[in-house]
PDB file of C-alpha atoms in Angstrom:
ATOM      1  CA  MET C   1     -37.461 -25.920  74.149  1.00 42.00           C
ATOM      2  CA  LEU C   2     -34.985 -27.633  71.856  1.00 47.00           C
ATOM      3  CA  GLY C   3     -31.860 -26.057  70.513  1.00 48.00           C
ATOM      4  CA  LYS C   4     -31.503 -25.214  66.824  1.00 46.00           C
ATOM      5  CA  ALA C   5     -28.837 -27.846  66.319  1.00 49.00           C
ATOM      6  CA  VAL C   6     -30.877 -30.587  67.528  1.00 48.00           C
ATOM      7  CA  ILE C   7     -33.766 -29.859  65.521  1.00 49.00           C
ATOM      8  CA  ARG C   8     -31.722 -29.421  62.426  1.00 48.00           C
ATOM      9  CA  ASP C   9     -29.966 -32.807  62.878  1.00 55.00           C
ATOM     10  CA  ARG C  10     -33.698 -34.382  63.420  1.00 53.00           C
ATOM     11  CA  LEU C  11     -34.689 -32.590  60.129  1.00 49.00           C
ATOM     12  CA  ASN C  12     -31.506 -33.554  58.329  1.00 50.00           C
ATOM     13  CA  SER C  13     -32.249 -37.311  59.497  1.00 50.00           C
ATOM     14  CA  ALA C  14     -35.899 -37.171  58.343  1.00 44.00           C
ATOM     15  CA  ILE C  15     -34.893 -35.607  54.854  1.00 40.00           C
ATOM     16  CA  ASN C  16     -32.125 -37.940  54.511  1.00 44.00           C
ATOM     17  CA  LYS C  17     -34.472 -41.029  54.941  1.00 42.00           C
ATOM     18  CA  THR C  18     -37.113 -39.977  52.826  1.00 39.00           C
ATOM     19  CA  GLN C  19     -35.493 -37.469  50.278  1.00 37.00           C
ATOM     20  CA  ALA C  20     -39.119 -35.933  50.273  1.00 44.00           C
ATOM     21  CA  LEU C  21     -38.666 -32.501  51.290  1.00 46.00           C
ATOM     22  CA  VAL C  22     -41.148 -29.905  49.378  1.00 50.00           C
ATOM     23  CA  SER C  23     -41.377 -26.116  49.712  1.00 49.00           C
ATOM     24  CA  GLN C  24     -44.622 -24.928  49.766  1.00 48.00           C
ATOM     25  CA  LEU C  25     -45.131 -21.345  49.263  1.00 52.00           C
ATOM     26  CA  THR C  26     -48.701 -20.054  50.052  1.00 50.00           C
ATOM     27  CA  SER C  27     -49.776 -16.196  49.234  1.00 51.00           C
ATOM     28  CA  SER C  28     -52.672 -14.402  50.405  1.00 50.00           C
ATOM     29  CA  ASP C  29     -54.587 -14.869  47.458  1.00 51.00           C
ATOM     30  CA  ASP C  30     -54.458 -18.326  47.924  1.00 50.00           C
ATOM     31  CA  ILE C  31     -56.749 -18.037  50.606  1.00 46.00           C
ATOM     32  CA  LYS C  32     -59.290 -16.705  49.112  1.00 48.00           C
ATOM     33  CA  ALA C  33     -59.860 -19.453  46.456  1.00 46.00           C
ATOM     34  CA  ASN C  34     -59.432 -21.992  49.127  1.00 48.00           C
ATOM     35  CA  SER C  35     -62.261 -21.285  51.443  1.00 46.00           C
ATOM     36  CA  SER C  36     -63.516 -24.265  53.417  1.00 54.00           C
ATOM     37  CA  SER C  37     -64.975 -25.675  56.599  1.00 84.00           C
ATOM     38  CA  LEU C  38     -61.270 -26.502  57.788  1.00 91.00           C
ATOM     39  CA  SER C  39     -60.173 -22.679  57.091  1.00 90.00           C
ATOM     40  CA  GLU C  40     -63.341 -21.874  59.338  1.00 91.00           C
ATOM     41  CA  LYS C  41     -62.340 -24.020  61.983  1.00 93.00           C
ATOM     42  CA  LEU C  42     -58.784 -22.685  61.649  1.00 94.00           C
ATOM     43  CA  GLN C  43     -59.386 -19.218  62.128  1.00 91.00           C
ATOM     44  CA  THR C  44     -60.977 -19.759  65.715  1.00 92.00           C
ATOM     45  CA  THR C  45     -58.007 -19.735  67.739  1.00 92.00           C
ATOM     46  CA  LEU C  46     -54.984 -18.344  68.361  1.00 92.00           C
ATOM     47  CA  ASP C  47     -53.677 -21.022  70.147  1.00 91.00           C
ATOM     48  CA  ILE C  48     -50.908 -22.846  68.251  1.00 92.00           C
ATOM     49  CA  THR C  49     -51.308 -26.000  70.081  1.00 90.00           C
ATOM     50  CA  SER C  50     -54.912 -25.929  69.665  1.00 93.00           C
ATOM     51  CA  LEU C  51     -54.779 -24.777  65.914  1.00 95.00           C
ATOM     52  CA  LEU C  52     -52.417 -27.954  64.976  1.00 95.00           C
ATOM     53  CA  SER C  53     -54.789 -29.900  66.685  1.00 94.00           C
ATOM     54  CA  ILE C  54     -57.561 -29.389  64.519  1.00 95.00           C
ATOM     55  CA  TYR C  55     -55.546 -29.186  62.029  1.00 96.00           C
ATOM     56  CA  SER C  56     -54.109 -33.061  62.583  1.00 95.00           C
ATOM     57  CA  HIS C  57     -57.436 -34.436  63.043  1.00 95.00           C
ATOM     58  CA  ALA C  58     -58.370 -33.021  59.709  1.00 95.00           C
ATOM     59  CA  VAL C  59     -55.728 -34.517  58.096  1.00 95.00           C
ATOM     60  CA  LEU C  60     -56.656 -37.905  59.972  1.00 94.00           C
ATOM     61  CA  GLU C  61     -59.941 -37.926  58.720  1.00 93.00           C
ATOM     62  CA  ARG C  62     -58.660 -37.671  55.168  1.00 91.00           C
ATOM     63  CA  MET C  63     -55.356 -39.656  54.807  1.00 92.00           C
ATOM     64  CA  PRO C  64     -53.631 -42.804  56.405  1.00 92.00           C
ATOM     65  CA  VAL C  65     -51.337 -40.731  58.254  1.00 94.00           C
ATOM     66  CA  LYS C  66     -49.507 -42.629  60.836  1.00 94.00           C
ATOM     67  CA  ALA C  67     -47.341 -39.926  62.719  1.00 94.00           C
ATOM     68  CA  MET C  68     -47.259 -36.246  62.392  1.00 95.00           C
ATOM     69  CA  GLN C  69     -44.868 -33.323  63.730  1.00 94.00           C
ATOM     70  CA  PHE C  70     -44.660 -29.530  63.233  1.00 95.00           C
ATOM     71  CA  VAL C  71     -40.816 -28.399  63.309  1.00 93.00           C
ATOM     72  CA  SER C  72     -40.321 -24.626  63.646  1.00 91.00           C
ATOM     73  CA  ASP C  73     -36.477 -23.018  64.091  1.00 87.00           C
ATOM     74  CA  ASP C  74     -37.299 -23.511  67.988  1.00 81.00           C
ATOM     75  CA  GLN C  75     -39.560 -26.177  68.647  1.00 84.00           C
ATOM     76  CA  VAL C  76     -40.939 -29.568  67.646  1.00 88.00           C
ATOM     77  CA  ILE C  77     -44.388 -30.182  68.286  1.00 90.00           C
ATOM     78  CA  ASN C  78     -45.996 -33.726  68.049  1.00 92.00           C
ATOM     79  CA  LEU C  79     -49.381 -34.112  66.573  1.00 93.00           C
ATOM     80  CA  CYS C  80     -50.155 -37.437  66.406  1.00 91.00           C
ATOM     81  CA  GLY C  81     -48.683 -41.072  66.239  1.00 90.00           C
ATOM     82  CA  GLN C  82     -45.013 -42.061  67.227  1.00 86.00           C
ATOM     83  CA  TYR C  83     -41.596 -41.689  64.989  1.00 82.00           C
ATOM     84  CA  ASP C  84     -41.051 -45.090  63.541  1.00 85.00           C
ATOM     85  CA  GLU C  85     -37.938 -45.357  61.049  1.00 85.00           C
ATOM     86  CA  SER C  86     -39.639 -48.205  59.503  1.00 88.00           C
ATOM     87  CA  HIS C  87     -42.269 -45.879  57.690  1.00 92.00           C
ATOM     88  CA  PHE C  88     -42.007 -43.561  54.759  1.00 94.00           C
ATOM     89  CA  GLU C  89     -41.743 -39.915  55.369  1.00 94.00           C
ATOM     90  CA  TYR C  90     -42.912 -36.921  54.019  1.00 95.00           C
ATOM     91  CA  ALA C  91     -41.714 -33.447  54.559  1.00 95.00           C
ATOM     92  CA  VAL C  92     -43.020 -29.863  53.614  1.00 95.00           C
ATOM     93  CA  MET C  93     -41.931 -26.601  54.267  1.00 96.00           C
ATOM     94  CA  LEU C  94     -44.248 -23.835  54.755  1.00 95.00           C
ATOM     95  CA  TYR C  95     -44.246 -20.348  54.006  1.00 94.00           C
ATOM     96  CA  ALA C  96     -46.807 -17.408  54.241  1.00 93.00           C
ATOM     97  CA  ASP C  97     -46.000 -14.376  51.807  1.00 91.00           C
ATOM     98  CA  ASP C  98     -42.368 -15.697  51.668  1.00 88.00           C
ATOM     99  CA  GLN C  99     -42.243 -15.936  55.726  1.00 93.00           C
ATOM    100  CA  TYR C 100     -40.756 -19.415  56.486  1.00 95.00           C
ATOM    101  CA  LEU C 101     -42.886 -20.843  59.382  1.00 95.00           C
ATOM    102  CA  GLY C 102     -41.630 -24.541  59.533  1.00 95.00           C
ATOM    103  CA  GLN C 103     -42.253 -27.962  58.548  1.00 95.00           C
ATOM    104  CA  MET C 104     -44.823 -30.421  58.444  1.00 95.00           C
ATOM    105  CA  LEU C 105     -43.553 -33.907  58.642  1.00 95.00           C
ATOM    106  CA  TYR C 106     -45.757 -36.996  57.839  1.00 96.00           C
ATOM    107  CA  GLN C 107     -45.297 -40.732  58.217  1.00 96.00           C
ATOM    108  CA  PHE C 108     -46.803 -43.400  56.195  1.00 96.00           C
ATOM    109  CA  LYS C 109     -46.770 -46.909  56.077  1.00 93.00           C
ATOM    110  CA  GLN C 110     -46.319 -46.473  52.267  1.00 93.00           C
ATOM    111  CA  PRO C 111     -44.647 -43.756  50.207  1.00 94.00           C
ATOM    112  CA  ALA C 112     -47.219 -40.863  49.849  1.00 93.00           C
ATOM    113  CA  SER C 113     -48.978 -40.930  46.573  1.00 93.00           C
ATOM    114  CA  TYR C 114     -49.206 -38.098  44.264  1.00 94.00           C
ATOM    115  CA  ALA C 115     -53.119 -37.633  45.204  1.00 93.00           C
ATOM    116  CA  VAL C 116     -52.147 -37.514  48.950  1.00 94.00           C
ATOM    117  CA  LYS C 117     -49.621 -34.992  48.151  1.00 95.00           C
ATOM    118  CA  LEU C 118     -51.930 -32.767  46.150  1.00 95.00           C
ATOM    119  CA  ARG C 119     -54.441 -33.024  49.091  1.00 94.00           C
ATOM    120  CA  LEU C 120     -52.050 -32.161  51.685  1.00 95.00           C
ATOM    121  CA  GLU C 121     -50.938 -28.962  49.247  1.00 95.00           C
ATOM    122  CA  GLN C 122     -54.488 -28.141  49.248  1.00 94.00           C
ATOM    123  CA  MET C 123     -54.564 -28.412  53.278  1.00 95.00           C
ATOM    124  CA  HIS C 124     -51.451 -26.634  53.560  1.00 96.00           C
ATOM    125  CA  LYS C 125     -52.625 -23.373  51.870  1.00 94.00           C
ATOM    126  CA  GLN C 126     -55.477 -23.091  54.394  1.00 94.00           C
ATOM    127  CA  LEU C 127     -53.408 -23.754  57.358  1.00 96.00           C
ATOM    128  CA  THR C 128     -50.060 -21.369  56.589  1.00 95.00           C
ATOM    129  CA  PHE C 129     -51.929 -17.952  57.216  1.00 95.00           C
ATOM    130  CA  PRO C 130     -53.834 -19.340  60.715  1.00 95.00           C
ATOM    131  CA  LEU C 131     -50.276 -20.838  61.905  1.00 96.00           C
ATOM    132  CA  ARG C 132     -48.331 -17.521  60.969  1.00 95.00           C
ATOM    133  CA  ASN C 133     -50.864 -15.411  63.423  1.00 95.00           C
ATOM    134  CA  SER C 134     -50.964 -18.253  65.965  1.00 94.00           C
ATOM    135  CA  MET C 135     -46.997 -18.134  65.867  1.00 93.00           C
ATOM    136  CA  ALA C 136     -47.077 -14.323  66.304  1.00 92.00           C
ATOM    137  CA  TYR C 137     -49.559 -14.172  68.978  1.00 89.00           C
ATOM    138  CA  SER C 138     -47.320 -16.955  71.032  1.00 85.00           C
ATOM    139  CA  LYS C 139     -44.368 -14.494  70.713  1.00 84.00           C
ATOM    140  CA  VAL C 140     -46.223 -11.837  71.819  1.00 82.00           C
ATOM    141  CA  ARG C 141     -47.614 -13.995  74.685  1.00 79.00           C
ATOM    142  CA  GLN C 142     -44.493 -15.463  75.865  1.00 76.00           C
ATOM    143  CA  ALA C 143     -42.950 -11.725  76.394  1.00 75.00           C
ATOM    144  CA  ALA C 144     -46.069 -11.060  78.139  1.00 82.00           C
ATOM    145  CA  VAL C 145     -46.074 -13.819  80.852  1.00 85.00           C
ATOM    146  CA  LYS C 146     -42.345 -13.992  81.636  1.00 90.00           C
ATOM    147  CA  ASP C 147     -40.490 -12.050  84.019  1.00 91.00           C
ATOM    148  CA  HIS C 148     -38.080  -9.849  82.217  1.00 88.00           C
ATOM    149  CA  LEU C 149     -34.935 -10.443  84.507  1.00 93.00           C
ATOM    150  CA  THR C 150     -35.014 -13.942  85.070  1.00 93.00           C
ATOM    151  CA  GLY C 151     -36.915 -15.259  81.964  1.00 90.00           C
ATOM    152  CA  VAL C 152     -38.887 -17.839  84.117  1.00 93.00           C
ATOM    153  CA  GLY C 153     -42.833 -17.144  84.486  1.00 93.00           C
ATOM    154  CA  ASN C 154     -43.836 -13.930  86.199  1.00 93.00           C
ATOM    155  CA  ARG C 155     -46.992 -13.533  88.647  1.00 92.00           C
ATOM    156  CA  SER C 156     -49.376 -13.289  86.070  1.00 90.00           C
ATOM    157  CA  LEU C 157     -48.945 -16.429  84.932  1.00 91.00           C
ATOM    158  CA  LEU C 158     -48.817 -18.010  88.077  1.00 94.00           C
ATOM    159  CA  ASP C 159     -51.686 -17.128  89.078  1.00 91.00           C
ATOM    160  CA  GLU C 160     -53.344 -18.684  85.577  1.00 90.00           C
ATOM    161  CA  THR C 161     -51.709 -21.469  86.278  1.00 93.00           C
ATOM    162  CA  LEU C 162     -52.711 -22.546  89.678  1.00 93.00           C
ATOM    163  CA  ALA C 163     -56.269 -21.376  88.414  1.00 90.00           C
ATOM    164  CA  HIS C 164     -55.946 -23.941  85.686  1.00 90.00           C
ATOM    165  CA  ILE C 165     -54.656 -26.646  87.980  1.00 92.00           C
ATOM    166  CA  THR C 166     -57.628 -26.085  90.401  1.00 91.00           C
ATOM    167  CA  ALA C 167     -59.841 -26.469  87.525  1.00 90.00           C
ATOM    168  CA  LYS C 168     -58.092 -29.747  86.748  1.00 89.00           C
ATOM    169  CA  LEU C 169     -58.220 -31.107  90.459  1.00 91.00           C
ATOM    170  CA  LYS C 170     -61.904 -30.449  90.758  1.00 90.00           C
ATOM    171  CA  ARG C 171     -62.177 -32.889  87.686  1.00 90.00           C
ATOM    172  CA  ASP C 172     -59.564 -35.469  89.182  1.00 89.00           C
ATOM    173  CA  PRO C 173     -59.221 -34.647  92.955  1.00 87.00           C
ATOM    174  CA  GLN C 174     -56.821 -37.631  92.900  1.00 87.00           C
ATOM    175  CA  LYS C 175     -54.188 -35.889  90.863  1.00 90.00           C
ATOM    176  CA  ASP C 176     -50.872 -34.839  93.137  1.00 93.00           C
ATOM    177  CA  VAL C 177     -49.469 -31.319  92.639  1.00 94.00           C
ATOM    178  CA  SER C 178     -47.269 -29.552  94.990  1.00 95.00           C
ATOM    179  CA  ILE C 179     -46.683 -25.997  95.401  1.00 96.00           C
ATOM    180  CA  VAL C 180     -42.918 -24.759  96.985  1.00 96.00           C
ATOM    181  CA  LEU C 181     -42.166 -21.074  98.101  1.00 96.00           C
ATOM    182  CA  ILE C 182     -38.851 -20.545  97.833  1.00 95.00           C
ATOM    183  CA  ASP C 183     -37.344 -17.530  99.507  1.00 93.00           C
ATOM    184  CA  MET C 184     -33.264 -16.758  98.936  1.00 92.00           C
ATOM    185  CA  ASP C 185     -31.252 -15.949 102.104  1.00 87.00           C
ATOM    186  CA  ASN C 186     -28.572 -13.651 102.596  1.00 83.00           C
ATOM    187  CA  PHE C 187     -30.025 -11.579  99.164  1.00 89.00           C
ATOM    188  CA  LYS C 188     -30.277  -8.287 100.749  1.00 88.00           C
ATOM    189  CA  GLN C 189     -26.717  -8.712 101.711  1.00 89.00           C
ATOM    190  CA  VAL C 190     -25.688  -9.090  98.347  1.00 90.00           C
ATOM    191  CA  ASN C 191     -27.468  -5.833  97.049  1.00 88.00           C
ATOM    192  CA  ASP C 192     -26.255  -3.889 100.161  1.00 87.00           C
ATOM    193  CA  ASN C 193     -22.496  -5.249  99.635  1.00 89.00           C
ATOM    194  CA  PHE C 194     -22.343  -5.677  96.083  1.00 90.00           C
ATOM    195  CA  GLY C 195     -24.651  -3.301  94.217  1.00 91.00           C
ATOM    196  CA  HIS C 196     -28.032  -4.213  92.403  1.00 89.00           C
ATOM    197  CA  GLN C 197     -26.426  -4.973  89.289  1.00 92.00           C
ATOM    198  CA  GLN C 198     -24.589  -8.133  91.365  1.00 92.00           C
ATOM    199  CA  GLY C 199     -28.034  -8.902  92.897  1.00 93.00           C
ATOM    200  CA  ASP C 200     -29.871  -8.945  89.359  1.00 94.00           C
ATOM    201  CA  GLU C 201     -27.008 -11.229  88.180  1.00 94.00           C
ATOM    202  CA  VAL C 202     -27.539 -13.718  91.435  1.00 94.00           C
ATOM    203  CA  LEU C 203     -31.181 -13.780  90.582  1.00 95.00           C
ATOM    204  CA  GLN C 204     -30.569 -14.509  87.066  1.00 95.00           C
ATOM    205  CA  GLN C 205     -28.142 -17.588  87.873  1.00 94.00           C
ATOM    206  CA  PHE C 206     -30.385 -18.713  90.968  1.00 95.00           C
ATOM    207  CA  ALA C 207     -33.629 -18.991  88.550  1.00 95.00           C
ATOM    208  CA  GLN C 208     -31.412 -20.699  85.929  1.00 93.00           C
ATOM    209  CA  LEU C 209     -30.242 -23.226  88.482  1.00 94.00           C
ATOM    210  CA  ILE C 210     -33.818 -24.164  89.490  1.00 94.00           C
ATOM    211  CA  LYS C 211     -35.076 -24.402  86.207  1.00 92.00           C
ATOM    212  CA  HIS C 212     -31.911 -27.049  85.126  1.00 92.00           C
ATOM    213  CA  GLN C 213     -32.711 -29.162  88.294  1.00 92.00           C
ATOM    214  CA  LEU C 214     -36.484 -29.435  87.448  1.00 92.00           C
ATOM    215  CA  ARG C 215     -38.526 -31.831  84.902  1.00 88.00           C
ATOM    216  CA  ASP C 216     -39.740 -30.781  81.867  1.00 83.00           C
ATOM    217  CA  THR C 217     -42.944 -30.680  83.456  1.00 87.00           C
ATOM    218  CA  ASP C 218     -42.207 -28.854  86.581  1.00 93.00           C
ATOM    219  CA  ARG C 219     -42.911 -24.960  86.260  1.00 94.00           C
ATOM    220  CA  VAL C 220     -40.807 -22.245  87.799  1.00 96.00           C
ATOM    221  CA  PHE C 221     -42.254 -18.396  88.703  1.00 96.00           C
ATOM    222  CA  ARG C 222     -41.077 -15.402  89.995  1.00 95.00           C
ATOM    223  CA  TYR C 223     -43.175 -14.353  92.988  1.00 93.00           C
ATOM    224  CA  GLY C 224     -41.428 -11.180  93.682  1.00 87.00           C
ATOM    225  CA  GLY C 225     -38.153 -10.044  94.751  1.00 91.00           C
ATOM    226  CA  ASP C 226     -36.166 -12.853  95.782  1.00 94.00           C
ATOM    227  CA  GLU C 227     -39.094 -15.244  96.019  1.00 95.00           C
ATOM    228  CA  PHE C 228     -39.725 -18.147  93.448  1.00 97.00           C
ATOM    229  CA  VAL C 229     -42.761 -20.313  93.198  1.00 96.00           C
ATOM    230  CA  LEU C 230     -42.382 -24.050  92.161  1.00 97.00           C
ATOM    231  CA  VAL C 231     -45.504 -26.110  90.510  1.00 96.00           C
ATOM    232  CA  LEU C 232     -44.806 -29.727  90.562  1.00 95.00           C
ATOM    233  CA  GLU C 233     -47.365 -31.876  89.024  1.00 91.00           C
ATOM    234  CA  ASN C 234     -47.745 -35.543  89.799  1.00 91.00           C
ATOM    235  CA  THR C 235     -45.736 -34.859  93.029  1.00 93.00           C
ATOM    236  CA  PRO C 236     -47.024 -35.914  96.434  1.00 92.00           C
ATOM    237  CA  LYS C 237     -45.613 -33.289  99.303  1.00 90.00           C
ATOM    238  CA  SER C 238     -43.626 -36.313 100.134  1.00 91.00           C
ATOM    239  CA  GLN C 239     -41.306 -35.970  97.557  1.00 93.00           C
ATOM    240  CA  VAL C 240     -40.990 -32.463  97.709  1.00 94.00           C
ATOM    241  CA  SER C 241     -37.987 -32.799 100.287  1.00 92.00           C
ATOM    242  CA  GLU C 242     -35.968 -34.772  97.855  1.00 93.00           C
ATOM    243  CA  ILE C 243     -36.476 -32.009  95.046  1.00 93.00           C
ATOM    244  CA  ILE C 244     -35.253 -29.650  97.868  1.00 93.00           C
ATOM    245  CA  GLU C 245     -32.338 -31.333  98.557  1.00 94.00           C
ATOM    246  CA  ARG C 246     -31.209 -31.680  95.089  1.00 93.00           C
ATOM    247  CA  LEU C 247     -31.559 -27.836  94.628  1.00 94.00           C
ATOM    248  CA  LYS C 248     -29.215 -27.363  97.647  1.00 93.00           C
ATOM    249  CA  LYS C 249     -26.377 -29.809  96.265  1.00 94.00           C
ATOM    250  CA  ALA C 250     -26.784 -27.835  93.081  1.00 94.00           C
ATOM    251  CA  ILE C 251     -26.205 -24.718  95.057  1.00 93.00           C
ATOM    252  CA  SER C 252     -23.227 -26.033  96.700  1.00 92.00           C
ATOM    253  CA  ARG C 253     -21.752 -27.073  93.655  1.00 94.00           C
ATOM    254  CA  ASP C 254     -22.097 -23.409  92.148  1.00 92.00           C
ATOM    255  CA  SER C 255     -18.816 -21.214  92.940  1.00 91.00           C
ATOM    256  CA  LYS C 256     -20.103 -17.805  92.576  1.00 90.00           C
ATOM    257  CA  LEU C 257     -23.750 -18.484  94.683  1.00 91.00           C
ATOM    258  CA  MET C 258     -21.472 -20.261  97.403  1.00 91.00           C
ATOM    259  CA  SER C 259     -18.815 -17.004  97.646  1.00 90.00           C
ATOM    260  CA  LEU C 260     -21.689 -14.868  98.061  1.00 90.00           C
ATOM    261  CA  ASN C 261     -23.025 -17.231 100.678  1.00 89.00           C
ATOM    262  CA  VAL C 262     -26.590 -17.393  98.687  1.00 89.00           C
ATOM    263  CA  ALA C 263     -28.984 -20.294 100.359  1.00 90.00           C
ATOM    264  CA  PHE C 264     -32.810 -20.565 100.058  1.00 93.00           C
ATOM    265  CA  SER C 265     -35.553 -21.289 102.550  1.00 92.00           C
ATOM    266  CA  SER C 266     -38.793 -23.038 101.466  1.00 94.00           C
ATOM    267  CA  GLY C 267     -42.290 -23.899 102.390  1.00 94.00           C
ATOM    268  CA  ALA C 268     -44.597 -26.339 100.630  1.00 95.00           C
ATOM    269  CA  ILE C 269     -47.951 -27.666 100.196  1.00 94.00           C
ATOM    270  CA  GLN C 270     -50.138 -30.364  98.281  1.00 94.00           C
ATOM    271  CA  MET C 271     -52.739 -28.794  96.306  1.00 93.00           C
ATOM    272  CA  GLU C 272     -56.511 -29.936  96.784  1.00 90.00           C
ATOM    273  CA  SER C 273     -59.311 -29.157  94.437  1.00 86.00           C
ATOM    274  CA  PHE C 274     -60.649 -26.750  97.088  1.00 89.00           C
ATOM    275  CA  HIS C 275     -57.871 -24.538  97.001  1.00 88.00           C
ATOM    276  CA  SER C 276     -58.291 -21.025  94.827  1.00 87.00           C
ATOM    277  CA  ALA C 277     -54.906 -19.708  93.540  1.00 87.00           C
ATOM    278  CA  ASP C 278     -55.250 -17.364  96.649  1.00 89.00           C
ATOM    279  CA  ASP C 279     -55.643 -19.865  98.922  1.00 90.00           C
ATOM    280  CA  VAL C 280     -52.337 -21.713  97.649  1.00 91.00           C
ATOM    281  CA  LEU C 281     -50.252 -18.681  97.823  1.00 92.00           C
ATOM    282  CA  ASP C 282     -51.285 -17.476 101.351  1.00 94.00           C
ATOM    283  CA  GLU C 283     -51.010 -21.176 102.884  1.00 93.00           C
ATOM    284  CA  VAL C 284     -47.705 -21.913 101.290  1.00 93.00           C
ATOM    285  CA  ASP C 285     -46.540 -18.474 102.319  1.00 93.00           C
ATOM    286  CA  LYS C 286     -47.493 -19.280 105.978  1.00 93.00           C
ATOM    287  CA  ARG C 287     -45.583 -22.748 105.811  1.00 92.00           C
ATOM    288  CA  LEU C 288     -42.507 -20.720 104.582  1.00 92.00           C
ATOM    289  CA  TYR C 289     -42.582 -18.247 107.436  1.00 90.00           C
ATOM    290  CA  GLU C 290     -42.640 -21.289 109.671  1.00 88.00           C
ATOM    291  CA  ALA C 291     -39.921 -22.947 108.056  1.00 84.00           C
ATOM    292  CA  LYS C 292     -37.900 -19.631 108.440  1.00 81.00           C
ATOM    293  CA  SER C 293     -38.681 -19.494 112.309  1.00 78.00           C
ATOM    294  CA  LEU C 294     -37.866 -23.008 113.069  1.00 74.00           C
ATOM    295  CA  ARG C 295     -34.436 -22.185 110.908  1.00 59.00           C
ATOM    296  CA  SER C 296     -35.702 -25.317 109.009  1.00 46.00           C
ATOM    297  CA  ARG C 297     -35.111 -25.734 105.237  1.00 46.00           C
ATOM    298  CA  VAL C 298     -38.679 -27.416 104.144  1.00 50.00           C
ATOM    299  CA  ASN C 299     -42.071 -27.367 106.224  1.00 50.00           C
TER     300      ASN C 299
END
């Protein structure tokens, strides 16, 4: 997720280049007068990625757009093409009944004509309310699948993610996906000696440290208590030890965690197409137990 300053710089750059910023306010009454097959398609999903994919396909069918992005206060979603400074950009601010949603950014080889702008205006009227609904759903969804303490994914999202990866592996068994279970060492002593508030702060700091050391494509989940699961796509098990070493070095540079003698043990497996979510978690738990028994860090 991009910071507001980064998004603001991105928007300012686009606006200064093209000087083609338009505000479009859609009211509920506009929808009734502009019902079409696009409107019906946009009503079929609350997933923002699917919604914008439907919309971008409709735009590409109707006009010569070279690149397209949706930019909100907290994210940039690339819909098609690659940003090219040599192209002409047309930016439209979208509102639904006075609620600001974000901006649609379009790039063309030639400046957008009046006919193109008019057609986009009609399409925006069909997009705005489904977009508002999907953004509201996304916020509720994110709250439901995040661990309330650490902000990483919760057990429910972990199960869903593993099931999704299992389905992908059945389609393409050659993909490399490694699963790592991390268990914090000495965490009980932190709670016993310094109290649960300090323990909560350590969990939060530990979770954020993990997130900052992983790639954008990697995911971290709180499995329960002081255990975390890493889902590492495009990563064979042979590369897991490098990631674990990177995490250990990051902890060694954290004065607070080091002062509390916080460390971790881990177990790892590479997912196979025949693995279910339960299989994966059972197996990686066994590897963690073996690692702890051998006083090893990775097994």
